[in-house]
Every structure is written in C-alpha cells, then in structure tokens.
Amino acid sequence: MILLDGKKTATDIKEEIAIEVKKIKSKGYKTPHLAAVIVGNNGASVTYVNAKVKACEMVGFESSLIRLSENISEEDLLNQIHILNNDATIDGFIVQLPLPNHIDEQKVIMAIDPDKDVDGFHPMNVGKMALNLPTFISATPFGILELLERYQVQTSGKHVVVLGRSHIVGSPMSILLSQKRKVGDATVTICHSRTKNLKEITLQADIIIAAIGIPEFLKADMIKENVTVIDVGITRLEDSTKKSGYRLLGDVAFDEVSKKCDFITPVPGGVGPMTIAMLLKNTLLACKRRS
Ligand code: GUN
C-alpha cells in the first residue's frame, strides 16, 4: 500500500510556485494577489480561509482577507464582489462556501468575473471544464488529478466510481476523469443517495473517489483488492483529547480499507492540502493571463 501524501505533494507544488513567483518579481512583473471573502464565523470555513491566506504568504503572493458579517445582505455582498471584479490589483478571488441561508449562492458565484474565478465555480468556467477547454479547474478535483499524476496512478481504461455528485467535487471529478486527458480516459460511474446496490458497484471499482461527507462510510467489504481510494471527506468530530477540540474523519474507514489498497489518501494530509496548493496554482495562472 502506498500512501498518496497530499501534504508532501502540496509542499512540493508550493515550492515550485514560490520559485516562479521569485522569477516573476525579479522581472519586475506584478506579484500575484489572491483575495478571499468569508461571510460569518463558521469554524471550518474560517480555518480553511486562514490556511489559504497563510499559503499565499508562503509562496510570496499578496493576499487580502475580507471578513463580512453573518448578517450582510445579499446586495451588499454582491457590491463587494463588484469591487473585487474591478480592482486591478487583485488577480483572483474566492467567496468561501457555504454562505448563510438568506444569500443565494448561485447568484453570488455568477457575479464573480470568470477571469478572476480561481475556484472555477462560475458556469462559464464549469462549461469550459466540461468541454475540456483551458480554464480554472476547481481546486479539489484539480488537486486529485495532480496527486494521481504525480504518483503515476493509471486511470486510462480503469473503472472509477465517484461517490457523491456535489458541484464542488463529485460532478466535476466524474467529468474530468472520463475526458481524454493525461489523467483521464476512465470509465466513470457516479453514485449518490438514490443509487441502488451501491456495494455491487463499488466492488467493481479500480479507483474510488469518496466525496459524500459521511464519516467512515466506505468499508473494506465494499471494495476489491488492489484499488486506489481517494478520500475527500473531512468531517469534524468533537474530541476533547485534541488541542483543537476536534478530530477529522474521512469518508473512508482507513484502517480496514487501506489493507486492500494499492494507493490511498490519508485524512488529514491527503486531498485537503492539495486543494490549497491548486488554488494557488489557479491564482498564478490568473495573474499570468492578466499581465
Ligand atoms: N467550501 C468548501 N470547499 C470550497 C472551495 O473549494 N472553495 C470555496 N470557495 N468554498 C469551499
């Protein structure tokens, strides 16, 4: 069993980006600048956004964190997005999801300038991704592709089973892996809450991408030998023995599943760190495109 070490791979990618940033700066070009908008105080969201901003510092990017009240109106948030769209110093920005219930998430995403949409969530960018045209690929699926590539996990002709059909992970992942691309050419089955005989399907998988948000959902009796398992789940479970007060659980029962795997991602230290590295990659791309 080989551990797909997202933490180490993300560090490698960040080092590669830092080298490029140094070159960009030495040539007198603009420093890449990422802005992150966060609405409210959701603990997990605040942690993720802080990690994104910290990662910017590590690679030499400029960053801006825009913290807005839980009670901000949709109109005021849309105004804030308008300001970021028109701010020439900012190359790309993200609005951390989820948003409070009184705000229409789709409306907010559609207000972002597609050229600054480094999350790749705007319908224009999702459409380009689906057509295999150059665009910003969302950080989590992009990170999974990169991890599979760097560890030379073969996908061509393999049966990939994606658990979950979210707009952020399951849906784009299923599209990307079925495409004609370096990490792709797979036969993809996408499973969700209405799927019948799930175990029959997962037992046929060469590669499983688990992105349903149910802790330790995938068990050893649901998989065959020599599979590759990518665990996208990150559920926080209260744990008073931890300094943070919680521990993270993936969608995969790691101890039993890993025994049957060729490759598997751990939680934490698998897909999570890759997501941040790929957001930086998209921001670098946005900056290059603009200058
Ligand atoms: N919430 C969970 N994942 C993401 C992400 O990749 N981007 C944003 N903006 N919000 C998220």
mmCIF file of C-alpha atoms and ligand atoms in Angstrom:
data_model
loop_
_atom_site.group_PDB
_atom_site.id
_atom_site.type_symbol
_atom_site.label_atom_id
_atom_site.label_comp_id
_atom_site.label_asym_id
_atom_site.label_seq_id
_atom_site.Cartn_x
_atom_site.Cartn_y
_atom_site.Cartn_z
ATOM 1 C CA MET A 1 0.000 0.000 0.000
ATOM 2 C CA ILE A 2 1.330 3.410 -0.986
ATOM 3 C CA LEU A 3 0.099 6.472 0.853
ATOM 4 C CA LEU A 4 -0.761 9.333 -1.506
ATOM 5 C CA ASP A 5 0.900 12.012 0.591
ATOM 6 C CA GLY A 6 -1.042 15.199 -0.150
ATOM 7 C CA LYS A 7 0.822 17.172 2.476
ATOM 8 C CA LYS A 8 4.227 16.492 0.950
ATOM 9 C CA THR A 9 2.989 16.874 -2.630
ATOM 10 C CA ALA A 10 1.316 20.176 -1.762
ATOM 11 C CA THR A 11 4.599 21.367 -0.202
ATOM 12 C CA ASP A 12 6.435 20.421 -3.424
ATOM 13 C CA ILE A 13 3.892 22.327 -5.525
ATOM 14 C CA LYS A 14 4.098 25.378 -3.263
ATOM 15 C CA GLU A 15 7.895 25.328 -3.573
ATOM 16 C CA GLU A 16 7.553 25.207 -7.370
ATOM 17 C CA ILE A 17 5.138 28.142 -7.249
ATOM 18 C CA ALA A 18 7.438 30.115 -4.920
ATOM 19 C CA ILE A 19 10.298 29.715 -7.431
ATOM 20 C CA GLU A 20 8.063 31.025 -10.225
ATOM 21 C CA VAL A 21 6.904 33.944 -8.110
ATOM 22 C CA LYS A 22 10.525 34.914 -7.440
ATOM 23 C CA LYS A 23 11.173 34.890 -11.197
ATOM 24 C CA ILE A 24 8.064 36.977 -11.887
ATOM 25 C CA LYS A 25 9.103 39.516 -9.284
ATOM 26 C CA SER A 26 12.710 39.674 -10.470
ATOM 27 C CA LYS A 27 11.479 40.516 -13.960
ATOM 28 C CA GLY A 28 9.508 43.413 -12.486
ATOM 29 C CA TYR A 29 6.080 41.875 -13.114
ATOM 30 C CA LYS A 30 3.173 42.192 -10.732
ATOM 31 C CA THR A 31 3.054 39.932 -7.669
ATOM 32 C CA PRO A 32 0.090 37.515 -7.820
ATOM 33 C CA HIS A 33 -2.671 38.626 -5.465
ATOM 34 C CA LEU A 34 -5.471 36.397 -4.136
ATOM 35 C CA ALA A 35 -8.428 37.765 -2.159
ATOM 36 C CA ALA A 36 -10.725 35.612 -0.038
ATOM 37 C CA VAL A 37 -14.168 36.644 1.124
ATOM 38 C CA ILE A 38 -15.666 34.982 4.159
ATOM 39 C CA VAL A 39 -19.165 35.628 5.457
ATOM 40 C CA GLY A 40 -19.812 34.818 9.139
ATOM 41 C CA ASN A 41 -17.826 32.757 11.631
ATOM 42 C CA ASN A 42 -18.291 29.119 10.647
ATOM 43 C CA GLY A 43 -15.341 27.406 12.384
ATOM 44 C CA ALA A 44 -14.345 25.133 9.498
ATOM 45 C CA SER A 45 -14.677 27.907 6.904
ATOM 46 C CA VAL A 46 -12.558 30.307 8.976
ATOM 47 C CA THR A 47 -9.870 27.617 9.357
ATOM 48 C CA TYR A 48 -9.820 26.911 5.603
ATOM 49 C CA VAL A 49 -9.700 30.554 4.599
ATOM 50 C CA ASN A 50 -6.936 31.312 7.089
ATOM 51 C CA ALA A 51 -4.966 28.378 5.667
ATOM 52 C CA LYS A 52 -5.450 29.760 2.143
ATOM 53 C CA VAL A 53 -4.188 33.194 3.167
ATOM 54 C CA LYS A 54 -1.218 31.698 5.024
ATOM 55 C CA ALA A 55 -0.335 29.624 1.956
ATOM 56 C CA CYS A 56 -0.257 32.840 -0.112
ATOM 57 C CA GLU A 57 2.380 34.259 2.230
ATOM 58 C CA MET A 58 4.435 31.066 1.966
ATOM 59 C CA VAL A 59 4.734 31.308 -1.830
ATOM 60 C CA GLY A 60 5.241 35.078 -1.963
ATOM 61 C CA PHE A 61 1.747 36.066 -3.151
ATOM 62 C CA GLU A 62 -0.093 39.055 -1.851
ATOM 63 C CA SER A 63 -3.382 38.219 -0.160
ATOM 64 C CA SER A 64 -6.433 40.008 1.180
ATOM 65 C CA LEU A 65 -8.924 38.576 3.613
ATOM 66 C CA ILE A 66 -12.334 40.218 3.547
ATOM 67 C CA ARG A 67 -14.376 39.236 6.592
ATOM 68 C CA LEU A 68 -18.060 40.105 6.394
ATOM 69 C CA SER A 69 -20.852 39.830 8.952
ATOM 70 C CA GLU A 70 -23.145 36.784 9.018
ATOM 71 C CA ASN A 71 -25.988 39.295 8.587
ATOM 72 C CA ILE A 72 -24.692 41.038 5.475
ATOM 73 C CA SER A 73 -27.411 41.480 2.838
ATOM 74 C CA GLU A 74 -27.120 39.734 -0.499
ATOM 75 C CA GLU A 75 -26.970 43.135 -2.182
ATOM 76 C CA ASP A 76 -24.022 44.272 -0.050
ATOM 77 C CA LEU A 77 -22.164 41.037 -0.749
ATOM 78 C CA LEU A 78 -22.793 41.459 -4.482
ATOM 79 C CA ASN A 79 -21.431 45.019 -4.198
ATOM 80 C CA GLN A 80 -18.301 43.669 -2.537
ATOM 81 C CA ILE A 81 -17.845 41.236 -5.420
ATOM 82 C CA HIS A 82 -18.288 44.068 -7.886
ATOM 83 C CA ILE A 83 -15.492 45.965 -6.119
ATOM 84 C CA LEU A 84 -13.155 42.936 -6.340
ATOM 85 C CA ASN A 85 -14.037 42.386 -10.011
ATOM 86 C CA ASN A 86 -12.950 45.964 -10.735
ATOM 87 C CA ASP A 87 -9.862 46.051 -8.517
ATOM 88 C CA ALA A 88 -6.912 45.765 -10.926
ATOM 89 C CA THR A 89 -4.514 44.834 -8.099
ATOM 90 C CA ILE A 90 -6.400 41.568 -7.463
ATOM 91 C CA ASP A 91 -5.797 38.682 -9.882
ATOM 92 C CA GLY A 92 -8.271 36.224 -8.443
ATOM 93 C CA PHE A 93 -10.650 35.825 -5.542
ATOM 94 C CA ILE A 94 -12.847 33.269 -3.849
ATOM 95 C CA VAL A 95 -16.014 33.501 -1.807
ATOM 96 C CA GLN A 96 -15.821 30.764 0.799
ATOM 97 C CA LEU A 97 -18.877 28.471 0.759
ATOM 98 C CA PRO A 98 -21.304 27.697 2.272
ATOM 99 C CA LEU A 99 -22.987 31.094 2.588
ATOM 100 C CA PRO A 100 -25.767 31.912 5.095
ATOM 101 C CA ASN A 101 -29.238 30.737 4.030
ATOM 102 C CA HIS A 102 -30.554 34.208 3.191
ATOM 103 C CA ILE A 103 -27.961 34.571 0.411
ATOM 104 C CA ASP A 104 -28.410 32.909 -2.992
ATOM 105 C CA GLU A 105 -25.100 31.108 -3.505
ATOM 106 C CA GLN A 106 -25.550 30.672 -7.251
ATOM 107 C CA LYS A 107 -26.271 34.378 -7.707
ATOM 108 C CA VAL A 108 -23.059 35.209 -5.858
ATOM 109 C CA ILE A 109 -20.988 32.778 -7.932
ATOM 110 C CA MET A 110 -22.436 34.198 -11.135
ATOM 111 C CA ALA A 111 -21.465 37.730 -10.069
ATOM 112 C CA ILE A 112 -17.753 36.807 -9.993
ATOM 113 C CA ASP A 113 -15.766 37.835 -13.078
ATOM 114 C CA PRO A 114 -14.981 34.453 -14.743
ATOM 115 C CA ASP A 115 -11.394 35.640 -15.349
ATOM 116 C CA LYS A 116 -10.939 36.085 -11.581
ATOM 117 C CA ASP A 117 -12.887 32.972 -10.587
ATOM 118 C CA VAL A 118 -9.924 30.941 -9.336
ATOM 119 C CA ASP A 119 -12.344 28.486 -7.672
ATOM 120 C CA GLY A 120 -13.646 27.615 -11.146
ATOM 121 C CA PHE A 121 -17.244 27.731 -9.903
ATOM 122 C CA HIS A 122 -18.700 30.220 -12.437
ATOM 123 C CA PRO A 123 -20.944 28.494 -15.044
ATOM 124 C CA MET A 124 -18.666 29.844 -17.793
ATOM 125 C CA ASN A 125 -15.673 28.054 -16.255
ATOM 126 C CA VAL A 126 -17.660 24.907 -15.409
ATOM 127 C CA GLY A 127 -18.802 24.830 -19.052
ATOM 128 C CA LYS A 128 -15.249 25.203 -20.321
ATOM 129 C CA MET A 129 -14.096 22.456 -17.947
ATOM 130 C CA ALA A 130 -16.876 20.159 -19.204
ATOM 131 C CA LEU A 131 -15.762 20.834 -22.794
ATOM 132 C CA ASN A 132 -12.107 20.179 -21.894
ATOM 133 C CA LEU A 133 -11.137 23.753 -22.804
ATOM 134 C CA PRO A 134 -8.432 25.663 -20.889
ATOM 135 C CA THR A 135 -9.933 27.184 -17.717
ATOM 136 C CA PHE A 136 -9.693 27.226 -13.933
ATOM 137 C CA ILE A 137 -10.387 23.687 -12.730
ATOM 138 C CA SER A 138 -11.845 23.703 -9.205
ATOM 139 C CA ALA A 139 -9.171 23.185 -6.614
ATOM 140 C CA THR A 140 -10.337 19.871 -5.133
ATOM 141 C CA PRO A 141 -10.780 17.919 -8.405
ATOM 142 C CA PHE A 142 -7.643 19.633 -9.764
ATOM 143 C CA GLY A 143 -5.731 18.516 -6.660
ATOM 144 C CA ILE A 144 -6.920 14.928 -7.059
ATOM 145 C CA LEU A 145 -5.822 14.876 -10.731
ATOM 146 C CA GLU A 146 -2.417 16.245 -9.721
ATOM 147 C CA LEU A 147 -1.989 13.697 -6.928
ATOM 148 C CA LEU A 148 -2.885 10.813 -9.276
ATOM 149 C CA GLU A 149 -0.463 12.182 -11.886
ATOM 150 C CA ARG A 150 2.475 12.684 -9.538
ATOM 151 C CA TYR A 151 2.113 9.168 -8.105
ATOM 152 C CA GLN A 152 1.611 7.768 -11.635
ATOM 153 C CA VAL A 153 -1.682 6.103 -10.772
ATOM 154 C CA GLN A 154 -3.010 4.764 -14.076
ATOM 155 C CA THR A 155 -6.551 5.893 -14.909
ATOM 156 C CA SER A 156 -6.828 5.046 -18.612
ATOM 157 C CA GLY A 157 -9.397 2.311 -19.140
ATOM 158 C CA LYS A 158 -9.949 1.935 -15.394
ATOM 159 C CA HIS A 159 -13.362 1.886 -13.740
ATOM 160 C CA VAL A 160 -13.633 4.909 -11.459
ATOM 161 C CA VAL A 161 -16.549 5.055 -9.021
ATOM 162 C CA VAL A 162 -17.287 8.531 -7.681
ATOM 163 C CA LEU A 163 -19.363 8.647 -4.504
ATOM 164 C CA GLY A 164 -21.236 11.967 -4.375
ATOM 165 C CA ARG A 165 -22.487 14.390 -7.025
ATOM 166 C CA SER A 166 -21.667 17.765 -5.449
ATOM 167 C CA HIS A 167 -20.899 20.722 -7.695
ATOM 168 C CA ILE A 168 -17.559 21.178 -5.923
ATOM 169 C CA VAL A 169 -16.197 17.622 -6.140
ATOM 170 C CA GLY A 170 -18.292 14.670 -7.364
ATOM 171 C CA SER A 171 -19.738 16.171 -10.514
ATOM 172 C CA PRO A 172 -16.535 17.814 -11.894
ATOM 173 C CA MET A 173 -14.423 14.811 -10.868
ATOM 174 C CA SER A 174 -16.654 12.427 -12.853
ATOM 175 C CA ILE A 175 -16.473 14.674 -15.931
ATOM 176 C CA LEU A 176 -12.699 15.209 -15.773
ATOM 177 C CA LEU A 177 -11.765 11.554 -15.304
ATOM 178 C CA SER A 178 -13.901 10.496 -18.254
ATOM 179 C CA GLN A 179 -12.216 13.023 -20.563
ATOM 180 C CA LYS A 180 -9.366 12.430 -22.967
ATOM 181 C CA ARG A 181 -6.544 13.901 -20.866
ATOM 182 C CA LYS A 182 -3.308 12.875 -19.166
ATOM 183 C CA VAL A 183 -5.149 11.724 -16.034
ATOM 184 C CA GLY A 184 -8.431 10.583 -17.558
ATOM 185 C CA ASP A 185 -9.763 8.152 -20.160
ATOM 186 C CA ALA A 186 -11.506 6.287 -17.359
ATOM 187 C CA THR A 187 -14.922 4.642 -17.350
ATOM 188 C CA VAL A 188 -16.774 6.556 -14.673
ATOM 189 C CA THR A 189 -19.791 5.647 -12.564
ATOM 190 C CA ILE A 190 -21.244 8.345 -10.322
ATOM 191 C CA CYS A 191 -23.186 7.175 -7.249
ATOM 192 C CA HIS A 192 -25.392 9.209 -4.908
ATOM 193 C CA SER A 193 -28.060 8.911 -2.236
ATOM 194 C CA ARG A 194 -30.563 7.334 -4.660
ATOM 195 C CA THR A 195 -28.150 4.751 -6.068
ATOM 196 C CA LYS A 196 -29.364 1.170 -5.691
ATOM 197 C CA ASN A 197 -26.997 -1.726 -4.926
ATOM 198 C CA LEU A 198 -24.114 0.611 -4.153
ATOM 199 C CA LYS A 199 -21.869 -2.171 -2.869
ATOM 200 C CA GLU A 200 -22.240 -4.099 -6.144
ATOM 201 C CA ILE A 201 -20.907 -1.023 -7.927
ATOM 202 C CA THR A 202 -18.054 -0.168 -5.547
ATOM 203 C CA LEU A 203 -16.902 -3.799 -5.714
ATOM 204 C CA GLN A 204 -16.276 -3.275 -9.445
ATOM 205 C CA ALA A 205 -14.173 -0.134 -8.953
ATOM 206 C CA ASP A 206 -10.459 0.135 -9.715
ATOM 207 C CA ILE A 207 -10.458 3.668 -8.264
ATOM 208 C CA ILE A 208 -12.929 5.098 -5.744
ATOM 209 C CA ILE A 209 -13.345 8.819 -5.073
ATOM 210 C CA ALA A 210 -15.325 9.186 -1.829
ATOM 211 C CA ALA A 211 -16.930 12.618 -1.526
ATOM 212 C CA ILE A 212 -20.206 12.207 0.340
ATOM 213 C CA GLY A 213 -19.414 13.675 3.751
ATOM 214 C CA ILE A 214 -20.424 10.602 5.784
ATOM 215 C CA PRO A 215 -17.589 9.634 8.145
ATOM 216 C CA GLU A 216 -16.062 6.197 7.500
ATOM 217 C CA PHE A 217 -18.787 5.291 5.005
ATOM 218 C CA LEU A 218 -16.567 3.170 2.736
ATOM 219 C CA LYS A 219 -15.746 -0.127 4.432
ATOM 220 C CA ALA A 220 -13.349 -2.938 3.459
ATOM 221 C CA ASP A 221 -16.168 -5.287 2.378
ATOM 222 C CA MET A 222 -17.241 -2.742 -0.276
ATOM 223 C CA ILE A 223 -14.003 -2.852 -2.261
ATOM 224 C CA LYS A 224 -11.901 -5.402 -4.143
ATOM 225 C CA GLU A 225 -8.164 -5.896 -3.674
ATOM 226 C CA ASN A 226 -5.568 -3.515 -5.205
ATOM 227 C CA VAL A 227 -7.848 -0.490 -5.547
ATOM 228 C CA THR A 228 -6.934 3.172 -5.309
ATOM 229 C CA VAL A 229 -9.011 5.141 -2.813
ATOM 230 C CA ILE A 230 -9.229 8.931 -2.718
ATOM 231 C CA ASP A 231 -10.905 10.222 0.434
ATOM 232 C CA VAL A 232 -12.345 13.722 0.101
ATOM 233 C CA GLY A 233 -14.322 13.637 3.370
ATOM 234 C CA ILE A 234 -13.401 15.940 6.225
ATOM 235 C CA THR A 235 -15.997 15.680 8.988
ATOM 236 C CA ARG A 236 -15.106 17.330 12.304
ATOM 237 C CA LEU A 237 -15.813 15.174 15.339
ATOM 238 C CA GLU A 238 -15.606 16.597 18.863
ATOM 239 C CA ASP A 239 -12.582 15.216 20.681
ATOM 240 C CA SER A 240 -11.509 16.754 23.985
ATOM 241 C CA THR A 241 -8.137 14.980 23.851
ATOM 242 C CA LYS A 242 -7.143 17.138 20.868
ATOM 243 C CA LYS A 243 -5.758 20.651 21.233
ATOM 244 C CA SER A 244 -8.185 21.914 18.594
ATOM 245 C CA GLY A 245 -11.139 20.213 20.359
ATOM 246 C CA TYR A 246 -11.935 18.058 17.330
ATOM 247 C CA ARG A 247 -10.525 15.396 15.075
ATOM 248 C CA LEU A 248 -11.047 14.957 11.361
ATOM 249 C CA LEU A 249 -12.705 11.901 9.883
ATOM 250 C CA GLY A 250 -12.737 10.976 6.228
ATOM 251 C CA ASP A 251 -15.427 9.152 4.244
ATOM 252 C CA VAL A 252 -13.271 6.018 4.346
ATOM 253 C CA ALA A 253 -12.710 3.556 7.215
ATOM 254 C CA PHE A 254 -8.967 3.962 6.685
ATOM 255 C CA ASP A 255 -7.568 1.168 8.885
ATOM 256 C CA GLU A 256 -9.558 -1.647 7.270
ATOM 257 C CA VAL A 257 -9.760 -0.219 3.729
ATOM 258 C CA SER A 258 -6.055 0.643 3.418
ATOM 259 C CA LYS A 259 -5.113 -3.053 3.838
ATOM 260 C CA LYS A 260 -6.731 -3.806 0.457
ATOM 261 C CA CYS A 261 -5.388 -0.750 -1.401
ATOM 262 C CA ASP A 262 -2.550 -0.152 -3.843
ATOM 263 C CA PHE A 263 -2.872 3.597 -3.180
ATOM 264 C CA ILE A 264 -4.888 5.569 -0.614
ATOM 265 C CA THR A 265 -5.044 9.156 0.643
ATOM 266 C CA PRO A 266 -4.984 9.745 4.395
ATOM 267 C CA VAL A 267 -7.230 12.187 6.287
ATOM 268 C CA PRO A 268 -5.846 14.613 7.258
ATOM 269 C CA GLY A 269 -2.868 15.105 4.927
ATOM 270 C CA GLY A 270 -4.382 13.817 1.696
ATOM 271 C CA VAL A 271 -6.718 15.786 -0.540
ATOM 272 C CA GLY A 272 -7.094 18.779 1.832
ATOM 273 C CA PRO A 273 -3.590 20.272 1.456
ATOM 274 C CA MET A 274 -3.705 19.649 -2.323
ATOM 275 C CA THR A 275 -6.799 21.826 -2.590
ATOM 276 C CA ILE A 276 -4.935 24.829 -1.229
ATOM 277 C CA ALA A 277 -1.912 24.239 -3.461
ATOM 278 C CA MET A 278 -4.121 24.088 -6.567
ATOM 279 C CA LEU A 279 -5.929 27.295 -5.606
ATOM 280 C CA LEU A 280 -2.507 28.954 -5.604
ATOM 281 C CA LYS A 281 -1.772 27.403 -8.998
ATOM 282 C CA ASN A 282 -5.003 28.853 -10.374
ATOM 283 C CA THR A 283 -4.153 32.264 -8.923
ATOM 284 C CA LEU A 284 -0.734 32.173 -10.583
ATOM 285 C CA LEU A 285 -2.453 31.289 -13.858
ATOM 286 C CA ALA A 286 -4.927 34.153 -13.413
ATOM 287 C CA CYS A 287 -2.055 36.574 -12.787
ATOM 288 C CA LYS A 288 -0.115 35.381 -15.848
ATOM 289 C CA ARG A 289 -3.205 35.648 -18.020
ATOM 290 C CA ARG A 290 -3.804 39.231 -16.897
ATOM 291 C CA SER A 291 -0.287 40.524 -17.458
HETATM 292 N N1 GUN B 1 -16.109 25.296 0.568
HETATM 293 C C1 GUN B 1 -15.633 24.026 0.532
HETATM 294 N N2 GUN B 1 -14.706 23.893 -0.436
HETATM 295 C C2 GUN B 1 -14.600 25.107 -1.023
HETATM 296 C C3 GUN B 1 -13.793 25.591 -2.092
HETATM 297 O O1 GUN B 1 -13.001 24.869 -2.710
HETATM 298 N N3 GUN B 1 -13.952 26.904 -2.396
HETATM 299 C C4 GUN B 1 -14.841 27.704 -1.743
HETATM 300 N N4 GUN B 1 -14.945 28.974 -2.139
HETATM 301 N N5 GUN B 1 -15.601 27.282 -0.753
HETATM 302 C C5 GUN B 1 -15.471 25.984 -0.400
#
